[in-house]
C-alpha cells in the first residue's frame, strides 16, 4: 500500500521510531501486568476492589494538588534555560513538591486518627500515604524535558513486572481490601528510583531547601493557569471514579475500576505520542503557524485511524472476553470498558491539539475550554451516576471527551487561519 509522503515521513522519523521502541518495550510487561490485574480483581472481589479504588482516587487528587500540573511550564523553562537555570529549576520544583507532600501527609494522618479511627478506611489511608509520596514526587517531567521518555517507559515496565510478581506470589481468593495498594506502593518505589537515576543521576530526588520556598511559590504562581487546566481536566475525566463509590456503591466502583485499570494500561501506550511530541511541537512552532498546523493535522489523522480501529475492536471483543477474564461477577463492566476505550482514543487525537495550544502558550484559552467542559460534566455526573450507574458514568466521560476534542480542534483551526502568514 502506498502511503502519502507526509505519513511516510512521520513513520520513518526518529520520534516515531522512539515511540515504537517504547511501545514494544512495554508490550511484554503490560501483558504480564494485565493478567496480574485480573488475578488481583478476582482475589479481592468487586467490593474490596472498590474500597481500594476510592483510596487511590483520593491519592490521585492529592497528587494533582501537589504537582500542580505545571509540567508543561517546567519543560518549556528547562528547554529554554541555561545549564545553571536548569539545575536551579530542578531544586525549586523538588522543594515545592516535597513541602506540599509533607503538609498533605500530616493532614491525612490527622484525618485517619480522628474521623476514620474505627473505619476500615483507616488502614486504607495509612497504606495510601506511601503511594501518594511516590506518585507526587516522580521524575517524569524531567525525563520529558530531557526527551528521555524511553527511560520513563523502562521505569513503568519495571513497576508493572514488580506488581505482577508480588500479586501472583501473595494474592489468594478473599484477599483483604487495600492489599493491592501495598503491592502498588512497593512496585512503584522501584520504578521511582530508576526514573530518578535516569533523570538526575541519583536514586532519590534532591533534598528540599527551605530557602527556595519563595522561588517555588513564584513558580507555582507562574503556572497557575496550567494548574487550573489540570484541575478542571480532572473534574471531567476522572471525578466520576470516586463519585461512583460515593453515589452508587463500593461494589459498583470495583466493577468500574476493572474497566479503568484496563483502559489505563491502554492509555499508557496511547498517550506516549502526544507526550513525546510536546518538545517537538515547541520546535515546530518556530517555523510558523501554517506548517505547525499542517504537521498537527498529519499526525492527528494517523492517530485517528489507529484509535478508530482500537475502539471498534473493543466493542466487538469486550462483551465476549470480559466475563471470561474476570468472571461473571464483573461482566457488568464490559460496556463501560468499551465506552472508556473510545474516550481514551479521542484523548489520543485531542492531545495533539491541546499540547499544541500549550506549545503556542495559549494556556488561558485552553483553561477556558476546560472550565466549559468541567462545568457541564460535574452536574451531569451527579445527576446520571445515581440513576444509571457505571454505564452512565462512562457514557458521560466519553461525551465530555468528545466535547473537549471538538473545542480544541476548533480553537486550533481558528488560530491557524488567523495567523497562517505569521511566524511565531
PDB file of N, CA and C in Angstrom, residues 88-160:
ATOM      1  N   UNK A  88      18.871  24.830  38.809  1.00  0.00           N
ATOM      2  CA  UNK A  88      18.111  25.589  39.808  1.00  0.00           C
ATOM      3  C   UNK A  88      16.624  25.245  39.728  1.00  0.00           C
ATOM      4  N   UNK A  89      16.124  25.044  38.526  1.00  0.00           N
ATOM      5  CA  UNK A  89      14.713  24.708  38.338  1.00  0.00           C
ATOM      6  C   UNK A  89      14.385  23.358  38.976  1.00  0.00           C
ATOM      7  N   UNK A  90      15.284  22.395  38.833  1.00  0.00           N
ATOM      8  CA  UNK A  90      15.079  21.080  39.460  1.00  0.00           C
ATOM      9  C   UNK A  90      14.975  21.228  40.978  1.00  0.00           C
ATOM     10  N   UNK A  91      15.864  22.016  41.555  1.00  0.00           N
ATOM     11  CA  UNK A  91      15.866  22.196  43.011  1.00  0.00           C
ATOM     12  C   UNK A  91      14.610  22.922  43.492  1.00  0.00           C
ATOM     13  N   UNK A  92      14.170  23.914  42.742  1.00  0.00           N
ATOM     14  CA  UNK A  92      12.977  24.671  43.137  1.00  0.00           C
ATOM     15  C   UNK A  92      11.747  23.776  43.138  1.00  0.00           C
ATOM     16  N   UNK A  93      11.560  23.032  42.054  1.00  0.00           N
ATOM     17  CA  UNK A  93      10.349  22.211  41.947  1.00  0.00           C
ATOM     18  C   UNK A  93      10.370  21.060  42.951  1.00  0.00           C
ATOM     19  N   UNK A  94      11.554  20.509  43.201  1.00  0.00           N
ATOM     20  CA  UNK A  94      11.673  19.463  44.223  1.00  0.00           C
ATOM     21  C   UNK A  94      11.268  20.001  45.591  1.00  0.00           C
ATOM     22  N   UNK A  95      11.765  21.170  45.940  1.00  0.00           N
ATOM     23  CA  UNK A  95      11.418  21.786  47.225  1.00  0.00           C
ATOM     24  C   UNK A  95       9.920  22.041  47.325  1.00  0.00           C
ATOM     25  N   UNK A  96       9.338  22.534  46.257  1.00  0.00           N
ATOM     26  CA  UNK A  96       7.906  22.834  46.256  1.00  0.00           C
ATOM     27  C   UNK A  96       7.085  21.574  46.479  1.00  0.00           C
ATOM     28  N   UNK A  97       7.391  20.521  45.750  1.00  0.00           N
ATOM     29  CA  UNK A  97       6.605  19.287  45.860  1.00  0.00           C
ATOM     30  C   UNK A  97       6.795  18.611  47.215  1.00  0.00           C
ATOM     31  N   UNK A  98       8.019  18.554  47.690  1.00  0.00           N
ATOM     32  CA  UNK A  98       8.268  17.916  48.987  1.00  0.00           C
ATOM     33  C   UNK A  98       7.543  18.665  50.099  1.00  0.00           C
ATOM     34  N   UNK A  99       7.548  19.976  50.043  1.00  0.00           N
ATOM     35  CA  UNK A  99       6.884  20.772  51.078  1.00  0.00           C
ATOM     36  C   UNK A  99       5.383  20.513  51.093  1.00  0.00           C
ATOM     37  N   UNK A 100       4.771  20.509  49.924  1.00  0.00           N
ATOM     38  CA  UNK A 100       3.332  20.244  49.844  1.00  0.00           C
ATOM     39  C   UNK A 100       3.036  18.818  50.295  1.00  0.00           C
ATOM     40  N   UNK A 101       3.898  17.879  49.935  1.00  0.00           N
ATOM     41  CA  UNK A 101       3.702  16.476  50.314  1.00  0.00           C
ATOM     42  C   UNK A 101       3.685  16.305  51.828  1.00  0.00           C
ATOM     43  N   UNK A 102       4.585  16.991  52.515  1.00  0.00           N
ATOM     44  CA  UNK A 102       4.642  16.886  53.979  1.00  0.00           C
ATOM     45  C   UNK A 102       3.344  17.400  54.601  1.00  0.00           C
ATOM     46  N   UNK A 103       2.851  18.516  54.094  1.00  0.00           N
ATOM     47  CA  UNK A 103       1.604  19.083  54.624  1.00  0.00           C
ATOM     48  C   UNK A 103       0.445  18.115  54.420  1.00  0.00           C
ATOM     49  N   UNK A 104       0.306  17.577  53.213  1.00  0.00           N
ATOM     50  CA  UNK A 104      -0.800  16.661  52.929  1.00  0.00           C
ATOM     51  C   UNK A 104      -0.685  15.367  53.735  1.00  0.00           C
ATOM     52  N   UNK A 105       0.537  14.896  53.944  1.00  0.00           N
ATOM     53  CA  UNK A 105       0.729  13.677  54.741  1.00  0.00           C
ATOM     54  C   UNK A 105       0.278  13.890  56.181  1.00  0.00           C
ATOM     55  N   UNK A 106       0.628  15.022  56.749  1.00  0.00           N
ATOM     56  CA  UNK A 106       0.201  15.328  58.121  1.00  0.00           C
ATOM     57  C   UNK A 106      -1.320  15.444  58.213  1.00  0.00           C
ATOM     58  N   UNK A 107      -1.928  16.052  57.204  1.00  0.00           N
ATOM     59  CA  UNK A 107      -3.393  16.160  57.185  1.00  0.00           C
ATOM     60  C   UNK A 107      -4.026  14.775  57.106  1.00  0.00           C
ATOM     61  N   UNK A 108      -3.480  13.911  56.250  1.00  0.00           N
ATOM     62  CA  UNK A 108      -4.025  12.556  56.094  1.00  0.00           C
ATOM     63  C   UNK A 108      -3.928  11.771  57.397  1.00  0.00           C
ATOM     64  N   UNK A 109      -2.799  11.882  58.082  1.00  0.00           N
ATOM     65  CA  UNK A 109      -2.638  11.179  59.360  1.00  0.00           C
ATOM     66  C   UNK A 109      -3.627  11.690  60.402  1.00  0.00           C
ATOM     67  N   UNK A 110      -3.846  12.986  60.416  1.00  0.00           N
ATOM     68  CA  UNK A 110      -4.796  13.567  61.366  1.00  0.00           C
ATOM     69  C   UNK A 110      -6.218  13.093  61.076  1.00  0.00           C
ATOM     70  N   UNK A 111      -6.596  13.095  59.807  1.00  0.00           N
ATOM     71  CA  UNK A 111      -7.939  12.642  59.419  1.00  0.00           C
ATOM     72  C   UNK A 111      -8.121  11.167  59.754  1.00  0.00           C
ATOM     73  N   UNK A 112      -7.103  10.354  59.470  1.00  0.00           N
ATOM     74  CA  UNK A 112      -7.200   8.917  59.761  1.00  0.00           C
ATOM     75  C   UNK A 112      -7.360   8.662  61.256  1.00  0.00           C
ATOM     76  N   UNK A 113      -6.644   9.423  62.070  1.00  0.00           N
ATOM     77  CA  UNK A 113      -6.669   9.200  63.519  1.00  0.00           C
ATOM     78  C   UNK A 113      -7.935   9.722  64.182  1.00  0.00           C
ATOM     79  N   UNK A 114      -8.649  10.612  63.515  1.00  0.00           N
ATOM     80  CA  UNK A 114      -9.855  11.193  64.116  1.00  0.00           C
ATOM     81  C   UNK A 114     -11.125  10.695  63.440  1.00  0.00           C
ATOM     82  N   UNK A 115     -11.316  11.048  62.183  1.00  0.00           N
ATOM     83  CA  UNK A 115     -12.580  10.736  61.510  1.00  0.00           C
ATOM     84  C   UNK A 115     -12.716   9.265  61.127  1.00  0.00           C
ATOM     85  N   UNK A 116     -11.596   8.554  60.901  1.00  0.00           N
ATOM     86  CA  UNK A 116     -11.674   7.175  60.393  1.00  0.00           C
ATOM     87  C   UNK A 116     -11.016   6.161  61.329  1.00  0.00           C
ATOM     88  N   UNK A 117     -10.914   6.500  62.591  1.00  0.00           N
ATOM     89  CA  UNK A 117     -10.193   5.617  63.511  1.00  0.00           C
ATOM     90  C   UNK A 117     -10.836   4.234  63.608  1.00  0.00           C
ATOM     91  N   UNK A 118     -12.157   4.159  63.604  1.00  0.00           N
ATOM     92  CA  UNK A 118     -12.865   2.881  63.720  1.00  0.00           C
ATOM     93  C   UNK A 118     -13.432   2.406  62.389  1.00  0.00           C
ATOM     94  N   UNK A 119     -12.969   2.984  61.301  1.00  0.00           N
ATOM     95  CA  UNK A 119     -13.460   2.632  59.967  1.00  0.00           C
ATOM     96  C   UNK A 119     -12.454   1.733  59.259  1.00  0.00           C
ATOM     97  N   UNK A 120     -12.924   0.850  58.364  1.00  0.00           N
ATOM     98  CA  UNK A 120     -11.976   0.047  57.573  1.00  0.00           C
ATOM     99  C   UNK A 120     -11.086   0.912  56.687  1.00  0.00           C
ATOM    100  N   UNK A 121     -11.527   2.142  56.418  1.00  0.00           N
ATOM    101  CA  UNK A 121     -10.721   3.030  55.580  1.00  0.00           C
ATOM    102  C   UNK A 121      -9.520   3.608  56.333  1.00  0.00           C
ATOM    103  N   UNK A 122      -9.454   3.384  57.644  1.00  0.00           N
ATOM    104  CA  UNK A 122      -8.286   3.823  58.421  1.00  0.00           C
ATOM    105  C   UNK A 122      -7.012   3.228  57.835  1.00  0.00           C
ATOM    106  N   UNK A 123      -7.031   1.916  57.605  1.00  0.00           N
ATOM    107  CA  UNK A 123      -5.853   1.250  57.041  1.00  0.00           C
ATOM    108  C   UNK A 123      -5.649   1.634  55.581  1.00  0.00           C
ATOM    109  N   UNK A 124      -6.733   1.914  54.885  1.00  0.00           N
ATOM    110  CA  UNK A 124      -6.608   2.360  53.503  1.00  0.00           C
ATOM    111  C   UNK A 124      -5.851   3.668  53.391  1.00  0.00           C
ATOM    112  N   UNK A 125      -6.136   4.592  54.310  1.00  0.00           N
ATOM    113  CA  UNK A 125      -5.426   5.873  54.309  1.00  0.00           C
ATOM    114  C   UNK A 125      -3.949   5.669  54.629  1.00  0.00           C
ATOM    115  N   UNK A 126      -3.661   4.826  55.616  1.00  0.00           N
ATOM    116  CA  UNK A 126      -2.265   4.606  56.015  1.00  0.00           C
ATOM    117  C   UNK A 126      -1.443   3.989  54.885  1.00  0.00           C
ATOM    118  N   UNK A 127      -1.994   2.992  54.207  1.00  0.00           N
ATOM    119  CA  UNK A 127      -1.218   2.359  53.128  1.00  0.00           C
ATOM    120  C   UNK A 127      -1.209   3.220  51.871  1.00  0.00           C
ATOM    121  N   UNK A 128      -2.139   4.172  51.778  1.00  0.00           N
ATOM    122  CA  UNK A 128      -2.165   5.051  50.615  1.00  0.00           C
ATOM    123  C   UNK A 128      -1.135   6.159  50.676  1.00  0.00           C
ATOM    124  N   UNK A 129      -0.679   6.513  51.883  1.00  0.00           N
ATOM    125  CA  UNK A 129       0.273   7.617  52.033  1.00  0.00           C
ATOM    126  C   UNK A 129       1.600   7.345  51.311  1.00  0.00           C
ATOM    127  N   UNK A 130       2.234   6.168  51.470  1.00  0.00           N
ATOM    128  CA  UNK A 130       3.487   5.932  50.734  1.00  0.00           C
ATOM    129  C   UNK A 130       3.317   6.036  49.221  1.00  0.00           C
ATOM    130  N   UNK A 131       2.210   5.510  48.712  1.00  0.00           N
ATOM    131  CA  UNK A 131       1.986   5.597  47.268  1.00  0.00           C
ATOM    132  C   UNK A 131       1.810   7.048  46.833  1.00  0.00           C
ATOM    133  N   UNK A 132       1.129   7.832  47.649  1.00  0.00           N
ATOM    134  CA  UNK A 132       0.971   9.257  47.340  1.00  0.00           C
ATOM    135  C   UNK A 132       2.328   9.949  47.259  1.00  0.00           C
ATOM    136  N   UNK A 133       3.206   9.694  48.229  1.00  0.00           N
ATOM    137  CA  UNK A 133       4.516  10.339  48.246  1.00  0.00           C
ATOM    138  C   UNK A 133       5.334   9.968  47.014  1.00  0.00           C
ATOM    139  N   UNK A 134       5.236   8.728  46.591  1.00  0.00           N
ATOM    140  CA  UNK A 134       5.947   8.278  45.393  1.00  0.00           C
ATOM    141  C   UNK A 134       5.353   8.920  44.149  1.00  0.00           C
ATOM    142  N   UNK A 135       4.043   8.888  44.055  1.00  0.00           N
ATOM    143  CA  UNK A 135       3.348   9.376  42.870  1.00  0.00           C
ATOM    144  C   UNK A 135       3.500  10.882  42.696  1.00  0.00           C
ATOM    145  N   UNK A 136       3.536  11.606  43.804  1.00  0.00           N
ATOM    146  CA  UNK A 136       3.573  13.065  43.744  1.00  0.00           C
ATOM    147  C   UNK A 136       4.969  13.630  43.531  1.00  0.00           C
ATOM    148  N   UNK A 137       6.001  12.811  43.666  1.00  0.00           N
ATOM    149  CA  UNK A 137       7.377  13.315  43.570  1.00  0.00           C
ATOM    150  C   UNK A 137       8.194  12.576  42.519  1.00  0.00           C
ATOM    151  N   UNK A 138       7.540  12.107  41.472  1.00  0.00           N
ATOM    152  CA  UNK A 138       8.245  11.335  40.447  1.00  0.00           C
ATOM    153  C   UNK A 138       9.055  12.242  39.522  1.00  0.00           C
ATOM    154  N   UNK A 139       9.840  11.612  38.656  1.00  0.00           N
ATOM    155  CA  UNK A 139      10.772  12.344  37.786  1.00  0.00           C
ATOM    156  C   UNK A 139      10.273  12.474  36.358  1.00  0.00           C
ATOM    157  N   UNK A 140       9.002  12.236  36.112  1.00  0.00           N
ATOM    158  CA  UNK A 140       8.514  12.181  34.735  1.00  0.00           C
ATOM    159  C   UNK A 140       8.698  13.505  33.997  1.00  0.00           C
ATOM    160  N   UNK A 141       8.501  14.640  34.679  1.00  0.00           N
ATOM    161  CA  UNK A 141       8.632  15.932  34.000  1.00  0.00           C
ATOM    162  C   UNK A 141      10.060  16.159  33.519  1.00  0.00           C
ATOM    163  N   UNK A 142      11.039  15.732  34.324  1.00  0.00           N
ATOM    164  CA  UNK A 142      12.439  15.938  33.969  1.00  0.00           C
ATOM    165  C   UNK A 142      12.843  15.034  32.811  1.00  0.00           C
ATOM    166  N   UNK A 143      12.340  13.819  32.803  1.00  0.00           N
ATOM    167  CA  UNK A 143      12.609  12.926  31.675  1.00  0.00           C
ATOM    168  C   UNK A 143      11.987  13.471  30.398  1.00  0.00           C
ATOM    169  N   UNK A 144      10.803  14.071  30.512  1.00  0.00           N
ATOM    170  CA  UNK A 144      10.179  14.679  29.344  1.00  0.00           C
ATOM    171  C   UNK A 144      11.009  15.856  28.848  1.00  0.00           C
ATOM    172  N   UNK A 145      11.492  16.678  29.769  1.00  0.00           N
ATOM    173  CA  UNK A 145      12.287  17.842  29.391  1.00  0.00           C
ATOM    174  C   UNK A 145      13.580  17.434  28.695  1.00  0.00           C
ATOM    175  N   UNK A 146      14.157  16.311  29.128  1.00  0.00           N
ATOM    176  CA  UNK A 146      15.395  15.821  28.523  1.00  0.00           C
ATOM    177  C   UNK A 146      15.140  14.926  27.319  1.00  0.00           C
ATOM    178  N   UNK A 147      13.868  14.815  26.930  1.00  0.00           N
ATOM    179  CA  UNK A 147      13.458  13.959  25.808  1.00  0.00           C
ATOM    180  C   UNK A 147      13.979  12.535  26.002  1.00  0.00           C
ATOM    181  N   UNK A 148      13.853  12.063  27.221  1.00  0.00           N
ATOM    182  CA  UNK A 148      14.301  10.713  27.576  1.00  0.00           C
ATOM    183  C   UNK A 148      13.115   9.889  28.060  1.00  0.00           C
ATOM    184  N   UNK A 149      12.018   9.962  27.322  1.00  0.00           N
ATOM    185  CA  UNK A 149      10.832   9.220  27.707  1.00  0.00           C
ATOM    186  C   UNK A 149      11.024   7.704  27.669  1.00  0.00           C
ATOM    187  N   UNK A 150      11.947   7.158  26.840  1.00  0.00           N
ATOM    188  CA  UNK A 150      12.193   5.712  26.952  1.00  0.00           C
ATOM    189  C   UNK A 150      12.581   5.286  28.364  1.00  0.00           C
ATOM    190  N   UNK A 151      13.327   6.126  29.089  1.00  0.00           N
ATOM    191  CA  UNK A 151      13.669   5.794  30.477  1.00  0.00           C
ATOM    192  C   UNK A 151      12.421   5.754  31.341  1.00  0.00           C
ATOM    193  N   UNK A 152      11.491   6.644  31.058  1.00  0.00           N
ATOM    194  CA  UNK A 152      10.226   6.634  31.793  1.00  0.00           C
ATOM    195  C   UNK A 152       9.456   5.353  31.515  1.00  0.00           C
ATOM    196  N   UNK A 153       9.508   4.901  30.269  1.00  0.00           N
ATOM    197  CA  UNK A 153       8.836   3.652  29.906  1.00  0.00           C
ATOM    198  C   UNK A 153       9.488   2.453  30.577  1.00  0.00           C
ATOM    199  N   UNK A 154      10.819   2.467  30.659  1.00  0.00           N
ATOM    200  CA  UNK A 154      11.504   1.368  31.343  1.00  0.00           C
ATOM    201  C   UNK A 154      11.141   1.342  32.824  1.00  0.00           C
ATOM    202  N   UNK A 155      11.046   2.518  33.413  1.00  0.00           N
ATOM    203  CA  UNK A 155      10.637   2.604  34.815  1.00  0.00           C
ATOM    204  C   UNK A 155       9.234   2.045  35.006  1.00  0.00           C
ATOM    205  N   UNK A 156       8.323   2.419  34.108  1.00  0.00           N
ATOM    206  CA  UNK A 156       6.953   1.907  34.192  1.00  0.00           C
ATOM    207  C   UNK A 156       6.914   0.401  33.978  1.00  0.00           C
ATOM    208  N   UNK A 157       7.787  -0.088  33.098  1.00  0.00           N
ATOM    209  CA  UNK A 157       7.831  -1.529  32.842  1.00  0.00           C
ATOM    210  C   UNK A 157       8.296  -2.292  34.079  1.00  0.00           C
ATOM    211  N   UNK A 158       9.314  -1.773  34.755  1.00  0.00           N
ATOM    212  CA  UNK A 158       9.793  -2.410  35.990  1.00  0.00           C
ATOM    213  C   UNK A 158       8.683  -2.424  37.034  1.00  0.00           C
ATOM    214  N   UNK A 159       7.963  -1.319  37.143  1.00  0.00           N
ATOM    215  CA  UNK A 159       6.849  -1.246  38.088  1.00  0.00           C
ATOM    216  C   UNK A 159       5.796  -2.294  37.771  1.00  0.00           C
ATOM    217  N   UNK A 160       5.454  -2.423  36.495  1.00  0.00           N
ATOM    218  CA  UNK A 160       4.434  -3.389  36.087  1.00  0.00           C
ATOM    219  C   UNK A 160       4.848  -4.821  36.396  1.00  0.00           C
TER     220      UNK A 160
END
